[in-house]
PDB file of N, CA and C in Angstrom:
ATOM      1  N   UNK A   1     134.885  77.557-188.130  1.00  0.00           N
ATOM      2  CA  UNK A   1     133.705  77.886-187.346  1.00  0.00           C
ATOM      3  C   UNK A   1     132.502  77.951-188.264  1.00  0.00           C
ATOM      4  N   UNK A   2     131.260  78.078-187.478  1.00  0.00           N
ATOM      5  CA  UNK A   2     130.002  78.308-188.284  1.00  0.00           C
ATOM      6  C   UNK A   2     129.228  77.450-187.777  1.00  0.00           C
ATOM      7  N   UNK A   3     127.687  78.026-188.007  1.00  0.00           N
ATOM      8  CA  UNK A   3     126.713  77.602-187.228  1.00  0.00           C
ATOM      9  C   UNK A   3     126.753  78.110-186.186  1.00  0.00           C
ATOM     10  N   UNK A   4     127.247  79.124-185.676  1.00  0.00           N
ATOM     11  CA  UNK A   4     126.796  79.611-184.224  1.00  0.00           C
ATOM     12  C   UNK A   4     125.513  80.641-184.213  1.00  0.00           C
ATOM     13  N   UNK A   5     125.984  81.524-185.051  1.00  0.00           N
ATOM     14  CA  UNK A   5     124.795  82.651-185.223  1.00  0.00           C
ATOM     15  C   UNK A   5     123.714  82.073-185.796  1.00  0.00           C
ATOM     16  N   UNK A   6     123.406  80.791-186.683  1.00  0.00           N
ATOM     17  CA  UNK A   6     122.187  80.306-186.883  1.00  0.00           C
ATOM     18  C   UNK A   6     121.763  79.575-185.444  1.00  0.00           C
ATOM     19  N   UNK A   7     122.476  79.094-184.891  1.00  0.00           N
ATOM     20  CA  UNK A   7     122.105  78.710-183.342  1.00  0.00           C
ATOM     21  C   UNK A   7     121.997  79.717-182.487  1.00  0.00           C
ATOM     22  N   UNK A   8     121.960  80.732-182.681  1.00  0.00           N
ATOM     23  CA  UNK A   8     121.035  81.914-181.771  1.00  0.00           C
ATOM     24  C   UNK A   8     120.462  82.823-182.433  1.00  0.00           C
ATOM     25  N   UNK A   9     120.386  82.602-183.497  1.00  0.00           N
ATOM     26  CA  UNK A   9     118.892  83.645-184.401  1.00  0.00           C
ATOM     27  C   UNK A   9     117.410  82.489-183.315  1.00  0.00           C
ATOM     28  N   UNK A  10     117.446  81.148-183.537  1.00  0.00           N
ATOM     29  CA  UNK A  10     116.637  80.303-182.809  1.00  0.00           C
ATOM     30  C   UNK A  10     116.538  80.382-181.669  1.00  0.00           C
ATOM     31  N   UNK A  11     117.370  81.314-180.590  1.00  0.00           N
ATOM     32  CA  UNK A  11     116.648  81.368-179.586  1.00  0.00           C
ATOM     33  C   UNK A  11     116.176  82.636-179.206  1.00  0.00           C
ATOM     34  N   UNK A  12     115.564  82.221-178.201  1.00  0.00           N
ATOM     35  CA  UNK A  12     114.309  83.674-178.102  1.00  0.00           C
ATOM     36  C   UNK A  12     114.977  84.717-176.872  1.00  0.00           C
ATOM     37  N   UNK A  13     116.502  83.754-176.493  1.00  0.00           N
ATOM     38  CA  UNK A  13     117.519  84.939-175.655  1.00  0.00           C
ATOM     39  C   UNK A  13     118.629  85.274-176.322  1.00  0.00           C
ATOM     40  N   UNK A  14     119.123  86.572-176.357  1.00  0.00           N
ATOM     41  CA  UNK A  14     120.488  86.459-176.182  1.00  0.00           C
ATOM     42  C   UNK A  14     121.368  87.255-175.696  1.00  0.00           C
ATOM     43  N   UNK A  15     122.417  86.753-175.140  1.00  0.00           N
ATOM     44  CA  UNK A  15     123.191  87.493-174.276  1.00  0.00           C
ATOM     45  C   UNK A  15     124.374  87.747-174.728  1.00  0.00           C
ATOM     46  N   UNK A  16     125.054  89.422-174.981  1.00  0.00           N
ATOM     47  CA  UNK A  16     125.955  89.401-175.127  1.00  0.00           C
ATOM     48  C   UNK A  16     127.057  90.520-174.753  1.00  0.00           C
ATOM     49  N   UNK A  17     127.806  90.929-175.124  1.00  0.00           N
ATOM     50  CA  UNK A  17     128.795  92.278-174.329  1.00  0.00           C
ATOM     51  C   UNK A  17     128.244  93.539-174.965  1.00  0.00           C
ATOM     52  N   UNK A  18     128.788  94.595-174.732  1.00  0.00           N
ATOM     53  CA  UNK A  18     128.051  95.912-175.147  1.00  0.00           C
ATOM     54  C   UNK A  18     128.981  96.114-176.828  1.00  0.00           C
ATOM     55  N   UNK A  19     130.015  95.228-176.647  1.00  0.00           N
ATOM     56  CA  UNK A  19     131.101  95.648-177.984  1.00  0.00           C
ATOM     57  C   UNK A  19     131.068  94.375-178.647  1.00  0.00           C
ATOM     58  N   UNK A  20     129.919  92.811-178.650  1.00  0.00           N
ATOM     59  CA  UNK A  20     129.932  92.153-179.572  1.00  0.00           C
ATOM     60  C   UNK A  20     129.061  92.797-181.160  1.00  0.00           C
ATOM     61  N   UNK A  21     129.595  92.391-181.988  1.00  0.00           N
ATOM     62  CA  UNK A  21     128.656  92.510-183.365  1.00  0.00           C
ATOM     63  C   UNK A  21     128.238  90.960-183.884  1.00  0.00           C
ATOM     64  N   UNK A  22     127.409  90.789-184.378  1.00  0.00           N
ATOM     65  CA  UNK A  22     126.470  89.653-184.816  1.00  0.00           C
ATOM     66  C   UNK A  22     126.081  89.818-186.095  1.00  0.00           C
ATOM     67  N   UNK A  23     127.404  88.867-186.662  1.00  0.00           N
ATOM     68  CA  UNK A  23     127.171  89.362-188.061  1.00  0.00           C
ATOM     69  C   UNK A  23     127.346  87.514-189.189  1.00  0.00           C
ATOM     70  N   UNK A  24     126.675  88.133-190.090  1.00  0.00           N
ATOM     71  CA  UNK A  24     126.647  86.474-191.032  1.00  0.00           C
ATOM     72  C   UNK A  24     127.754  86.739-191.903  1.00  0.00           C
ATOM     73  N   UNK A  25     128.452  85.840-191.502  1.00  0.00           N
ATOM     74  CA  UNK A  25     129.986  85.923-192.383  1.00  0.00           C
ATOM     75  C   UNK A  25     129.667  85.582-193.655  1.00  0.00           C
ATOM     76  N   UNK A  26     129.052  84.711-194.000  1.00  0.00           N
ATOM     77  CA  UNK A  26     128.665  83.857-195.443  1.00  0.00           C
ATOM     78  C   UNK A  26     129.180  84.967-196.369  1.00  0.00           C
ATOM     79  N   UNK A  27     128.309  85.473-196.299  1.00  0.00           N
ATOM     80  CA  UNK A  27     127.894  87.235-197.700  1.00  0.00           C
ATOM     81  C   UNK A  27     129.516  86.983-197.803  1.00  0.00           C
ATOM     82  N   UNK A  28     130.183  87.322-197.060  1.00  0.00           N
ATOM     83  CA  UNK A  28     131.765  88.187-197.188  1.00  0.00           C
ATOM     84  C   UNK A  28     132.503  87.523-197.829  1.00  0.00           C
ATOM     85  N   UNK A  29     132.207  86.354-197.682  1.00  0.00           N
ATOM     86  CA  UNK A  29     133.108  85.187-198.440  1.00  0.00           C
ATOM     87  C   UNK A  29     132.398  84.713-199.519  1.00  0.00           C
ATOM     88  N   UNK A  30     131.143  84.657-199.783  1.00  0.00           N
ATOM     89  CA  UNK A  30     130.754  84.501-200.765  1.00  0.00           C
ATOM     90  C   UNK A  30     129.489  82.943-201.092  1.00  0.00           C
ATOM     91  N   UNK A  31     129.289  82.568-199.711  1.00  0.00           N
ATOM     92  CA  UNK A  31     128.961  81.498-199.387  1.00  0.00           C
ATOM     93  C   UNK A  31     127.361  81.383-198.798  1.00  0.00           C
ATOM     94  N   UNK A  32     126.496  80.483-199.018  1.00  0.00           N
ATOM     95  CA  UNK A  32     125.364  81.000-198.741  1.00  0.00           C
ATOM     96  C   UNK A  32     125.178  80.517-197.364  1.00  0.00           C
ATOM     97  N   UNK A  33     124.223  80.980-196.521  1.00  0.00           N
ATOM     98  CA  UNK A  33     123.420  80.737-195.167  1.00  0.00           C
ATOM     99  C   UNK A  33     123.310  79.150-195.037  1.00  0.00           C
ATOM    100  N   UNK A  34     123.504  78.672-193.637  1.00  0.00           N
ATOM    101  CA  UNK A  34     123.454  77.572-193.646  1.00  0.00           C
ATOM    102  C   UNK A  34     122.513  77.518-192.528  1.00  0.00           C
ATOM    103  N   UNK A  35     122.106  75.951-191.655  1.00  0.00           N
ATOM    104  CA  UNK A  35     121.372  76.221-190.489  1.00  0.00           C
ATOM    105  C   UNK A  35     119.973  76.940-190.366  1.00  0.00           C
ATOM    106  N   UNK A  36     119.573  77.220-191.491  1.00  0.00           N
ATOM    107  CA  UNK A  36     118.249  77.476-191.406  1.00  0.00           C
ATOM    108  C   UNK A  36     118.080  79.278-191.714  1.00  0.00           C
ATOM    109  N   UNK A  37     119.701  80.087-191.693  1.00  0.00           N
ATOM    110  CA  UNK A  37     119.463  81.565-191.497  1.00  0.00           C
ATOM    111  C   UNK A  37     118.873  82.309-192.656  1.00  0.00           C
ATOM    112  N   UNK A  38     118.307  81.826-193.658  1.00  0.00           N
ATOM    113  CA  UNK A  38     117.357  82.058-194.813  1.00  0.00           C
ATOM    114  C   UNK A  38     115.937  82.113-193.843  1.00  0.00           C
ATOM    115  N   UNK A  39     115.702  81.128-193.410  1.00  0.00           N
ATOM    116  CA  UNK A  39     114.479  81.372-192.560  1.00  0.00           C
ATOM    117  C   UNK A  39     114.536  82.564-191.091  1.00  0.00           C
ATOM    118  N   UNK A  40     115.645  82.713-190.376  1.00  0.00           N
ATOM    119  CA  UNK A  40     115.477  83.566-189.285  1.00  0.00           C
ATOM    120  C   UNK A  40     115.829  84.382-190.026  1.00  0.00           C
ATOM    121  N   UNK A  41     116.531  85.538-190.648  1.00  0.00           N
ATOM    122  CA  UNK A  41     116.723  86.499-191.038  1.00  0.00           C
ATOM    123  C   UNK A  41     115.865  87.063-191.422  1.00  0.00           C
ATOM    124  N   UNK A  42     114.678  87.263-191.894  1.00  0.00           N
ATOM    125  CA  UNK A  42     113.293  88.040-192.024  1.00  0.00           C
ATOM    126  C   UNK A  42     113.168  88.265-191.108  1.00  0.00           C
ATOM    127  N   UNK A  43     113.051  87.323-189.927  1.00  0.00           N
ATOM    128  CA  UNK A  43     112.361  87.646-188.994  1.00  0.00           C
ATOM    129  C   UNK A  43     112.828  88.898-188.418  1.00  0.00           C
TER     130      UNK A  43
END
């Protein structure tokens, strides 16, 4: 998997359950941001 959460940092909705977490796996493994999430993550 991957690329999903950089495909919804870009949109301006999102919908999800009261018990999802939204998290960037990269860090954990050791791997950097892909998809642009260097740029949405400031935001």
């Amino acid at each position: 998997a991957g690329g999903g959460n950089e495909l919804q940092m870009a949109c301006d909705l999102a919908i999800a359950a009261d018990h999802v977490e939204i998290l960037q796996v990269g860090t954990r493994v050791g791997s950097v941001a892909a998809g642009g999430a260097t740029q949405w993550l400031p935001i």
